[in-house]
PDB file of C-alpha atoms in Angstrom:
ATOM      1  CA  MET A   1     123.615  94.268 129.861  1.00 89.00           C
ATOM      2  CA  ILE A   2     124.155  93.155 126.400  1.00 97.00           C
ATOM      3  CA  HIS A   3     124.078  89.174 127.000  1.00 98.00           C
ATOM      4  CA  GLN A   4     127.069  87.133 125.994  1.00 97.00           C
ATOM      5  CA  THR A   5     125.845  85.203 123.143  1.00 98.00           C
ATOM      6  CA  SER A   6     124.655  88.241 121.372  1.00 98.00           C
ATOM      7  CA  ILE A   7     126.763  88.489 118.288  1.00 98.00           C
ATOM      8  CA  ILE A   8     127.589  92.472 117.179  1.00 98.00           C
ATOM      9  CA  ASP A   9     128.947  93.664 114.202  1.00 98.00           C
ATOM     10  CA  LYS A  10     131.842  96.334 115.153  1.00 96.00           C
ATOM     11  CA  THR A  11     130.202  99.053 112.481  1.00 96.00           C
ATOM     12  CA  VAL A  12     127.347  98.969 115.562  1.00 98.00           C
ATOM     13  CA  VAL A  13     127.196 102.027 117.656  1.00 98.00           C
ATOM     14  CA  ILE A  14     125.132 102.001 121.312  1.00 98.00           C
ATOM     15  CA  GLY A  15     123.722 104.138 123.453  1.00 98.00           C
ATOM     16  CA  ALA A  16     123.362 104.226 126.801  1.00 98.00           C
ATOM     17  CA  ASN A  17     121.649 102.109 128.497  1.00 98.00           C
ATOM     18  CA  VAL A  18     120.508  99.577 125.799  1.00 98.00           C
ATOM     19  CA  GLU A  19     119.544  95.962 126.604  1.00 98.00           C
ATOM     20  CA  ILE A  20     120.440  93.350 123.913  1.00 98.00           C
ATOM     21  CA  GLY A  21     119.238  90.241 125.177  1.00 98.00           C
ATOM     22  CA  ALA A  22     120.375  86.433 124.169  1.00 98.00           C
ATOM     23  CA  TYR A  23     120.939  84.716 120.516  1.00 98.00           C
ATOM     24  CA  THR A  24     120.820  88.369 118.955  1.00 98.00           C
ATOM     25  CA  VAL A  25     122.468  88.838 115.680  1.00 98.00           C
ATOM     26  CA  ILE A  26     123.325  92.700 114.840  1.00 98.00           C
ATOM     27  CA  GLY A  27     125.108  92.989 111.712  1.00 98.00           C
ATOM     28  CA  ARG A  28     126.679  95.977 109.748  1.00 97.00           C
ATOM     29  CA  ASP A  29     125.768  99.542 109.728  1.00 98.00           C
ATOM     30  CA  VAL A  30     123.053  99.459 113.134  1.00 98.00           C
ATOM     31  CA  VAL A  31     122.665 102.460 115.305  1.00 98.00           C
ATOM     32  CA  ILE A  32     120.552 101.850 118.227  1.00 98.00           C
ATOM     33  CA  GLY A  33     119.104 104.211 119.941  1.00 98.00           C
ATOM     34  CA  GLU A  34     120.080 105.034 124.399  1.00 98.00           C
ATOM     35  CA  GLY A  35     117.477 103.433 126.240  1.00 98.00           C
ATOM     36  CA  THR A  36     116.496 100.930 123.843  1.00 98.00           C
ATOM     37  CA  VAL A  37     115.499  96.797 124.964  1.00 98.00           C
ATOM     38  CA  ILE A  38     116.255  94.180 122.155  1.00 98.00           C
ATOM     39  CA  GLY A  39     115.466  91.157 123.351  1.00 98.00           C
ATOM     40  CA  SER A  40     116.608  87.925 122.395  1.00 98.00           C
ATOM     41  CA  ASN A  41     117.202  86.298 118.961  1.00 98.00           C
ATOM     42  CA  VAL A  42     116.438  88.974 116.732  1.00 98.00           C
ATOM     43  CA  PHE A  43     117.792  90.264 113.484  1.00 98.00           C
ATOM     44  CA  ILE A  44     118.835  93.522 112.796  1.00 98.00           C
ATOM     45  CA  GLU A  45     120.831  95.062 109.831  1.00 98.00           C
ATOM     46  CA  PHE A  46     121.406  98.696 107.959  1.00 98.00           C
ATOM     47  CA  ALA A  47     119.167 100.408 110.814  1.00 98.00           C
ATOM     48  CA  GLU A  48     119.002 103.267 113.105  1.00 98.00           C
ATOM     49  CA  ILE A  49     116.452 102.910 115.578  1.00 98.00           C
ATOM     50  CA  GLY A  50     115.639 105.961 118.218  1.00 98.00           C
ATOM     51  CA  LYS A  51     115.722 106.236 122.078  1.00 98.00           C
ATOM     52  CA  ASN A  52     113.918 104.200 124.060  1.00 98.00           C
ATOM     53  CA  CYS A  53     112.355 101.813 122.067  1.00 98.00           C
ATOM     54  CA  LYS A  54     110.985  97.664 122.277  1.00 98.00           C
ATOM     55  CA  ILE A  55     112.456  94.945 119.747  1.00 98.00           C
ATOM     56  CA  TYR A  56     110.880  91.794 121.071  1.00 98.00           C
ATOM     57  CA  ASN A  57     112.256  88.161 120.569  1.00 98.00           C
ATOM     58  CA  SER A  58     112.814  87.087 117.039  1.00 98.00           C
ATOM     59  CA  ALA A  59     111.697  90.822 115.153  1.00 98.00           C
ATOM     60  CA  SER A  60     112.859  91.428 112.312  1.00 98.00           C
ATOM     61  CA  VAL A  61     114.852  94.986 111.717  1.00 98.00           C
ATOM     62  CA  GLY A  62     116.412  96.046 108.111  1.00 98.00           C
ATOM     63  CA  ALA A  63     117.036  92.683 105.885  1.00 98.00           C
ATOM     64  CA  SER A  64     116.812  92.978 102.853  1.00 97.00           C
ATOM     65  CA  PRO A  65     113.291  93.849 100.614  1.00 98.00           C
ATOM     66  CA  GLN A  66     111.558  91.134  98.795  1.00 97.00           C
ATOM     67  CA  ASP A  67     111.420  93.165  95.839  1.00 96.00           C
ATOM     68  CA  PHE A  68     112.821  91.173  92.640  1.00 95.00           C
ATOM     69  CA  SER A  69     114.376  94.071  91.627  1.00 93.00           C
ATOM     70  CA  TYR A  70     116.658  94.987  94.544  1.00 95.00           C
ATOM     71  CA  ASP A  71     120.304  94.365  93.531  1.00 94.00           C
ATOM     72  CA  GLY A  72     122.244  94.877  96.370  1.00 95.00           C
ATOM     73  CA  GLU A  73     121.896  98.210  96.896  1.00 96.00           C
ATOM     74  CA  TYR A  74     123.104 100.167 100.105  1.00 97.00           C
ATOM     75  CA  SER A  75     119.484 101.375 102.011  1.00 98.00           C
ATOM     76  CA  MET A  76     118.334 101.725 105.579  1.00 98.00           C
ATOM     77  CA  VAL A  77     115.114 101.149 107.949  1.00 98.00           C
ATOM     78  CA  TYR A  78     115.022 104.398 110.035  1.00 98.00           C
ATOM     79  CA  ILE A  79     112.814 103.617 113.188  1.00 98.00           C
ATOM     80  CA  GLY A  80     111.620 106.326 115.437  1.00 98.00           C
ATOM     81  CA  ASP A  81     111.462 107.538 119.124  1.00 98.00           C
ATOM     82  CA  GLY A  82     109.612 105.786 121.390  1.00 98.00           C
ATOM     83  CA  THR A  83     108.937 102.057 118.823  1.00 99.00           C
ATOM     84  CA  THR A  84     107.668  98.886 119.990  1.00 99.00           C
ATOM     85  CA  VAL A  85     108.157  95.901 117.522  1.00 99.00           C
ATOM     86  CA  ARG A  86     106.898  93.049 118.626  1.00 98.00           C
ATOM     87  CA  GLU A  87     107.018  89.457 118.105  1.00 98.00           C
ATOM     88  CA  PHE A  88     107.707  88.288 114.771  1.00 98.00           C
ATOM     89  CA  VAL A  89     107.631  91.628 112.997  1.00 98.00           C
ATOM     90  CA  THR A  90     109.423  92.258 109.669  1.00 98.00           C
ATOM     91  CA  LEU A  91     110.449  95.880 109.026  1.00 98.00           C
ATOM     92  CA  ASN A  92     112.508  95.644 105.541  1.00 98.00           C
ATOM     93  CA  ARG A  93     115.011  98.494 104.287  1.00 98.00           C
ATOM     94  CA  GLY A  94     114.254 100.277 100.842  1.00 98.00           C
ATOM     95  CA  THR A  95     115.161  99.441  97.750  1.00 97.00           C
ATOM     96  CA  LYS A  96     117.128 101.708  94.807  1.00 95.00           C
ATOM     97  CA  LYS A  97     114.159 103.836  94.640  1.00 95.00           C
ATOM     98  CA  THR A  98     114.029 105.901  97.640  1.00 97.00           C
ATOM     99  CA  GLY A  99     116.903 103.886  99.488  1.00 97.00           C
ATOM    100  CA  LYS A 100     114.835 103.944 102.778  1.00 98.00           C
ATOM    101  CA  THR A 101     112.006 102.978 104.635  1.00 98.00           C
ATOM    102  CA  ILE A 102     111.000 105.722 107.404  1.00 98.00           C
ATOM    103  CA  ILE A 103     108.903 104.674 110.271  1.00 98.00           C
ATOM    104  CA  GLY A 104     108.022 107.510 113.165  1.00 98.00           C
ATOM    105  CA  LYS A 105     107.920 107.808 116.640  1.00 98.00           C
ATOM    106  CA  ASN A 106     105.551 106.460 118.952  1.00 98.00           C
ATOM    107  CA  CYS A 107     104.667 103.446 116.730  1.00 98.00           C
ATOM    108  CA  TYR A 108     103.750 100.345 117.907  1.00 98.00           C
ATOM    109  CA  PHE A 109     104.165  97.176 115.209  1.00 99.00           C
ATOM    110  CA  MET A 110     101.877  93.945 117.044  1.00 98.00           C
ATOM    111  CA  THR A 111     102.873  90.572 117.081  1.00 98.00           C
ATOM    112  CA  ALA A 112     103.995  89.809 113.113  1.00 98.00           C
ATOM    113  CA  SER A 113     102.680  92.724 111.268  1.00 98.00           C
ATOM    114  CA  HIS A 114     105.102  93.772 108.095  1.00 98.00           C
ATOM    115  CA  VAL A 115     106.155  96.730 106.873  1.00 98.00           C
ATOM    116  CA  ALA A 116     107.923  96.526 103.148  1.00 98.00           C
ATOM    117  CA  HIS A 117     110.773  98.347 101.433  1.00 98.00           C
ATOM    118  CA  ASP A 118     110.468 102.340 100.720  1.00 98.00           C
ATOM    119  CA  CYS A 119     107.425 102.768 103.028  1.00 98.00           C
ATOM    120  CA  ARG A 120     106.637 105.903 105.117  1.00 98.00           C
ATOM    121  CA  ILE A 121     104.981 104.916 108.380  1.00 98.00           C
ATOM    122  CA  GLY A 122     103.708 108.530 110.476  1.00 98.00           C
ATOM    123  CA  ASP A 123     103.900 108.918 114.229  1.00 98.00           C
ATOM    124  CA  ASN A 124     101.785 106.991 116.792  1.00 98.00           C
ATOM    125  CA  VAL A 125     100.856 104.653 114.358  1.00 98.00           C
ATOM    126  CA  THR A 126      99.302 101.431 115.281  1.00 98.00           C
ATOM    127  CA  MET A 127      99.193  98.208 113.249  1.00 98.00           C
ATOM    128  CA  ALA A 128      97.745  95.319 114.163  1.00 98.00           C
ATOM    129  CA  ASN A 129      98.293  91.562 114.528  1.00 98.00           C
ATOM    130  CA  CYS A 130      98.754  89.900 111.076  1.00 98.00           C
ATOM    131  CA  SER A 131      98.711  93.191 108.911  1.00 98.00           C
ATOM    132  CA  ALA A 132     100.705  93.998 106.448  1.00 98.00           C
ATOM    133  CA  ALA A 133     102.286  97.314 104.171  1.00 98.00           C
ATOM    134  CA  ALA A 134     103.460  96.449 101.268  1.00 98.00           C
ATOM    135  CA  GLY A 135     106.156  98.647  99.081  1.00 98.00           C
ATOM    136  CA  HIS A 136     106.184 102.483  98.807  1.00 98.00           C
ATOM    137  CA  VAL A 137     102.976 102.472 101.018  1.00 98.00           C
ATOM    138  CA  GLU A 138     102.239 105.543 102.800  1.00 98.00           C
ATOM    139  CA  ILE A 139     100.729 105.499 106.479  1.00 98.00           C
ATOM    140  CA  GLY A 140     100.058 109.205 108.389  1.00 98.00           C
ATOM    141  CA  ASP A 141      99.771 110.092 111.854  1.00 98.00           C
ATOM    142  CA  ALA A 142      98.017 108.401 114.335  1.00 98.00           C
ATOM    143  CA  ALA A 143      96.606 105.869 111.849  1.00 98.00           C
ATOM    144  CA  PHE A 144      94.788 102.616 113.533  1.00 98.00           C
ATOM    145  CA  VAL A 145      95.497  99.616 110.882  1.00 98.00           C
ATOM    146  CA  SER A 146      93.090  96.549 112.109  1.00 98.00           C
ATOM    147  CA  GLY A 147      94.561  92.933 112.342  1.00 98.00           C
ATOM    148  CA  LEU A 148      95.011  90.882 108.506  1.00 98.00           C
ATOM    149  CA  VAL A 149      94.945  93.688 106.922  1.00 98.00           C
ATOM    150  CA  GLY A 150      96.938  93.520 103.385  1.00 98.00           C
ATOM    151  CA  ILE A 151      97.635  97.505 102.003  1.00 98.00           C
ATOM    152  CA  HIS A 152      98.502  97.208  98.242  1.00 98.00           C
ATOM    153  CA  GLN A 153     101.648  98.951  97.440  1.00 98.00           C
ATOM    154  CA  PHE A 154     101.723 102.817  96.518  1.00 98.00           C
ATOM    155  CA  THR A 155      98.964 103.312  98.722  1.00 98.00           C
ATOM    156  CA  LYS A 156      98.271 105.890 100.775  1.00 98.00           C
ATOM    157  CA  ILE A 157      96.451 105.818 104.460  1.00 98.00           C
ATOM    158  CA  GLY A 158      95.610 109.380 105.597  1.00 98.00           C
ATOM    159  CA  LYS A 159      96.352 110.454 109.545  1.00 98.00           C
ATOM    160  CA  GLY A 160      93.831 109.896 112.033  1.00 98.00           C
ATOM    161  CA  THR A 161      91.972 106.545 109.783  1.00 98.00           C
ATOM    162  CA  MET A 162      90.842 103.432 111.118  1.00 98.00           C
ATOM    163  CA  THR A 163      91.209 100.364 109.060  1.00 98.00           C
ATOM    164  CA  GLY A 164      88.629  98.106 109.456  1.00 97.00           C
ATOM    165  CA  LEU A 165      89.280  93.867 110.526  1.00 97.00           C
ATOM    166  CA  GLY A 166      90.998  91.861 107.801  1.00 97.00           C
ATOM    167  CA  ALA A 167      90.184  94.798 104.695  1.00 98.00           C
ATOM    168  CA  ALA A 168      92.173  94.458 101.812  1.00 98.00           C
ATOM    169  CA  VAL A 169      93.595  98.172 100.721  1.00 98.00           C
ATOM    170  CA  THR A 170      93.723  98.865  97.251  1.00 97.00           C
ATOM    171  CA  MET A 171      93.132 102.729  97.387  1.00 98.00           C
ATOM    172  CA  ASP A 172      93.939 106.201  98.682  1.00 98.00           C
ATOM    173  CA  ILE A 173      91.943 106.344 102.267  1.00 98.00           C
ATOM    174  CA  ILE A 174      91.079 110.026 103.548  1.00 98.00           C
ATOM    175  CA  PRO A 175      92.213 111.349 106.280  1.00 98.00           C
ATOM    176  CA  TYR A 176      90.251 110.113 109.378  1.00 98.00           C
ATOM    177  CA  ALA A 177      88.375 108.255 107.806  1.00 98.00           C
ATOM    178  CA  LEU A 178      86.807 104.721 108.881  1.00 98.00           C
ATOM    179  CA  CYS A 179      86.741 102.013 106.356  1.00 98.00           C
ATOM    180  CA  ALA A 180      85.941  98.446 106.518  1.00 97.00           C
ATOM    181  CA  GLY A 181      85.334  95.669 103.616  1.00 95.00           C
ATOM    182  CA  TYR A 182      87.182  93.315 101.514  1.00 92.00           C
ATOM    183  CA  ARG A 183      87.671  95.744  99.343  1.00 94.00           C
ATOM    184  CA  ALA A 184      88.043  98.361 101.643  1.00 97.00           C
ATOM    185  CA  LYS A 185      85.094 101.183 101.608  1.00 97.00           C
ATOM    186  CA  LEU A 186      84.332 104.475 103.533  1.00 98.00           C
ATOM    187  CA  VAL A 187      82.348 103.746 106.404  1.00 98.00           C
ATOM    188  CA  GLY A 188      82.065 107.400 107.782  1.00 97.00           C
ATOM    189  CA  LEU A 189      84.332 108.872 109.914  1.00 98.00           C
ATOM    190  CA  ASN A 190      86.997 108.082 112.957  1.00 98.00           C
ATOM    191  CA  LEU A 191      85.115 110.119 115.519  1.00 97.00           C
ATOM    192  CA  VAL A 192      86.451 108.228 118.418  1.00 96.00           C
ATOM    193  CA  GLY A 193      89.767 108.912 117.476  1.00 96.00           C
ATOM    194  CA  MET A 194      89.153 112.840 116.791  1.00 97.00           C
ATOM    195  CA  LYS A 195      87.616 112.826 120.142  1.00 95.00           C
ATOM    196  CA  ARG A 196      91.208 110.614 121.477  1.00 94.00           C
ATOM    197  CA  ARG A 197      93.415 112.903 120.167  1.00 92.00           C
ATOM    198  CA  LYS A 198      91.728 115.928 121.523  1.00 95.00           C
ATOM    199  CA  MET A 199      90.637 117.528 117.847  1.00 96.00           C
ATOM    200  CA  PRO A 200      88.821 120.912 118.452  1.00 97.00           C
ATOM    201  CA  MET A 201      84.900 120.307 117.806  1.00 97.00           C
ATOM    202  CA  GLU A 202      84.924 122.735 115.282  1.00 97.00           C
ATOM    203  CA  GLU A 203      87.678 121.085 113.924  1.00 98.00           C
ATOM    204  CA  VAL A 204      85.441 117.421 114.085  1.00 98.00           C
ATOM    205  CA  ASN A 205      82.497 119.147 112.692  1.00 98.00           C
ATOM    206  CA  ALA A 206      84.356 120.970 109.814  1.00 98.00           C
ATOM    207  CA  VAL A 207      85.273 117.576 109.267  1.00 98.00           C
ATOM    208  CA  LYS A 208      81.877 116.410 108.792  1.00 98.00           C
ATOM    209  CA  ASP A 209      80.520 118.817 106.582  1.00 98.00           C
ATOM    210  CA  ALA A 210      83.976 117.554 104.256  1.00 98.00           C
ATOM    211  CA  TYR A 211      82.834 114.310 104.272  1.00 98.00           C
ATOM    212  CA  ARG A 212      78.726 114.971 103.788  1.00 98.00           C
ATOM    213  CA  ILE A 213      79.507 117.170 100.262  1.00 98.00           C
ATOM    214  CA  LEU A 214      82.485 114.799  99.543  1.00 98.00           C
ATOM    215  CA  PHE A 215      80.239 111.413  99.553  1.00 97.00           C
ATOM    216  CA  MET A 216      76.281 112.754  99.676  1.00 96.00           C
ATOM    217  CA  SER A 217      76.135 115.698  97.480  1.00 96.00           C
ATOM    218  CA  LYS A 218      76.516 114.254  94.310  1.00 92.00           C
ATOM    219  CA  LEU A 219      78.567 116.340  93.154  1.00 96.00           C
ATOM    220  CA  LEU A 220      81.657 115.265  90.875  1.00 97.00           C
ATOM    221  CA  LEU A 221      84.504 114.927  92.848  1.00 96.00           C
ATOM    222  CA  LYS A 222      86.332 117.942  91.381  1.00 96.00           C
ATOM    223  CA  ASP A 223      83.553 120.079  92.366  1.00 98.00           C
ATOM    224  CA  ALA A 224      82.959 118.530  95.725  1.00 98.00           C
ATOM    225  CA  LEU A 225      85.949 120.067  96.348  1.00 97.00           C
ATOM    226  CA  ALA A 226      86.362 122.718  94.941  1.00 97.00           C
ATOM    227  CA  GLN A 227      83.047 123.449  97.893  1.00 97.00           C
ATOM    228  CA  ILE A 228      85.044 122.501 100.353  1.00 98.00           C
ATOM    229  CA  GLU A 229      88.304 124.413  99.820  1.00 97.00           C
ATOM    230  CA  GLN A 230      85.951 127.202 101.243  1.00 97.00           C
ATOM    231  CA  ILE A 231      85.555 125.592 104.835  1.00 97.00           C
ATOM    232  CA  GLU A 232      88.497 127.115 107.018  1.00 96.00           C
ATOM    233  CA  SER A 233      89.844 124.559 108.417  1.00 97.00           C
ATOM    234  CA  ILE A 234      93.056 122.780 108.899  1.00 97.00           C
ATOM    235  CA  ALA A 235      91.669 119.013 108.813  1.00 98.00           C
ATOM    236  CA  VAL A 236      89.780 119.956 105.666  1.00 98.00           C
ATOM    237  CA  ARG A 237      92.635 121.531 103.873  1.00 98.00           C
ATOM    238  CA  GLU A 238      94.801 118.440 104.689  1.00 98.00           C
ATOM    239  CA  ILE A 239      91.613 116.208 103.368  1.00 98.00           C
ATOM    240  CA  VAL A 240      91.521 118.853 100.319  1.00 98.00           C
ATOM    241  CA  ASN A 241      95.521 118.115  99.721  1.00 98.00           C
ATOM    242  CA  PHE A 242      95.066 114.232 100.100  1.00 98.00           C
ATOM    243  CA  ILE A 243      93.147 114.125  98.223  1.00 98.00           C
ATOM    244  CA  LYS A 244      94.556 116.015  95.166  1.00 97.00           C
ATOM    245  CA  ASN A 245      97.755 114.242  95.306  1.00 97.00           C
ATOM    246  CA  SER A 246      96.178 110.755  95.319  1.00 98.00           C
ATOM    247  CA  LYS A 247      98.226 108.744  92.784  1.00 96.00           C
ATOM    248  CA  ARG A 248      95.416 105.356  93.141  1.00 96.00           C
ATOM    249  CA  GLY A 249      92.275 107.372  93.645  1.00 97.00           C
ATOM    250  CA  ILE A 250      89.937 107.384  97.040  1.00 98.00           C
ATOM    251  CA  ALA A 251      87.760 104.821  98.366  1.00 98.00           C
ATOM    252  CA  ARG A 252      84.485 106.032  98.820  1.00 97.00           C
ATOM    253  CA  PRO A 253      81.954 104.659 100.167  1.00 96.00           C
ATOM    254  CA  GLU A 254      79.218 101.252  99.245  1.00 89.00           C
TER     255      GLU A 254
END
C-alpha cells in the first residue's frame, strides 16, 4: 500500500493499513495512524496524524511556519482522527511560542485552505476553499468557515459558529453566532447549525435570550454579562466565558 516512488524517512512510524501514494515525501518525526490514506505528491514532516485520515494530492503538512521569528526550533503539528485534508491545503507546525499546531478530530479542510503556526482547531471544524487562519488563531468545535475567509492572528472563533463568504475576521466571534461582511459583523445566530447538532430547544432559546440582552438591550457589556450570567444554560455559560477571556474584543452586530 506504499508506492515505490514515495520517499520516507527512517524515523517515520506507520500504522496498519496505511496507503501512501506516488512521489509523496515524508520527512523526519512523523507518525501516521492506522487506516490513513495519503495521496500522491504530498509533503509531510514533523507531524502526528491520527487514524483514518485522508490527505489528498499536493497537500503540505508540518512544513516550517511562515513567521519571521522562526529560527529552526523543534515544533510539531497534531491532527486528530478522521480529518480530511484536500488538495493544496497547507498546515504549518508551531513556533517556539507554543511548539505546536493542534487540529481536532473529524475536521474537513477544503482545497487550498491554510492553517498557520500555533493554531488551535477544535473537532468537526470545516474550513472551505481558500480560507486562511493566521498564527495563533483558535477555532471552536463544529465551526464552519466559508470560502475566502481571512482570520487575523490571535483571533478566536467560538464553537458552533458560521462565518460568511469572504469575511475578514479581525475580532473574536462569540459561540453559536453567524458573522459576515468585509469586516466581519454578527448577523444573528447559527440556528441551523444548532438544530443539526441536536441542541436541546431550551438551550437554543437561552442562547437567543443571551444574544438579545448582549446586543439589543443597549446595556453596557459588563451589565449585559451580569444579566445573562443569571441564565441557567451550558451554552450561555460558554458565551460568557468566551467574552470574559477575549483579548481582541468581540464582533458585534452592525
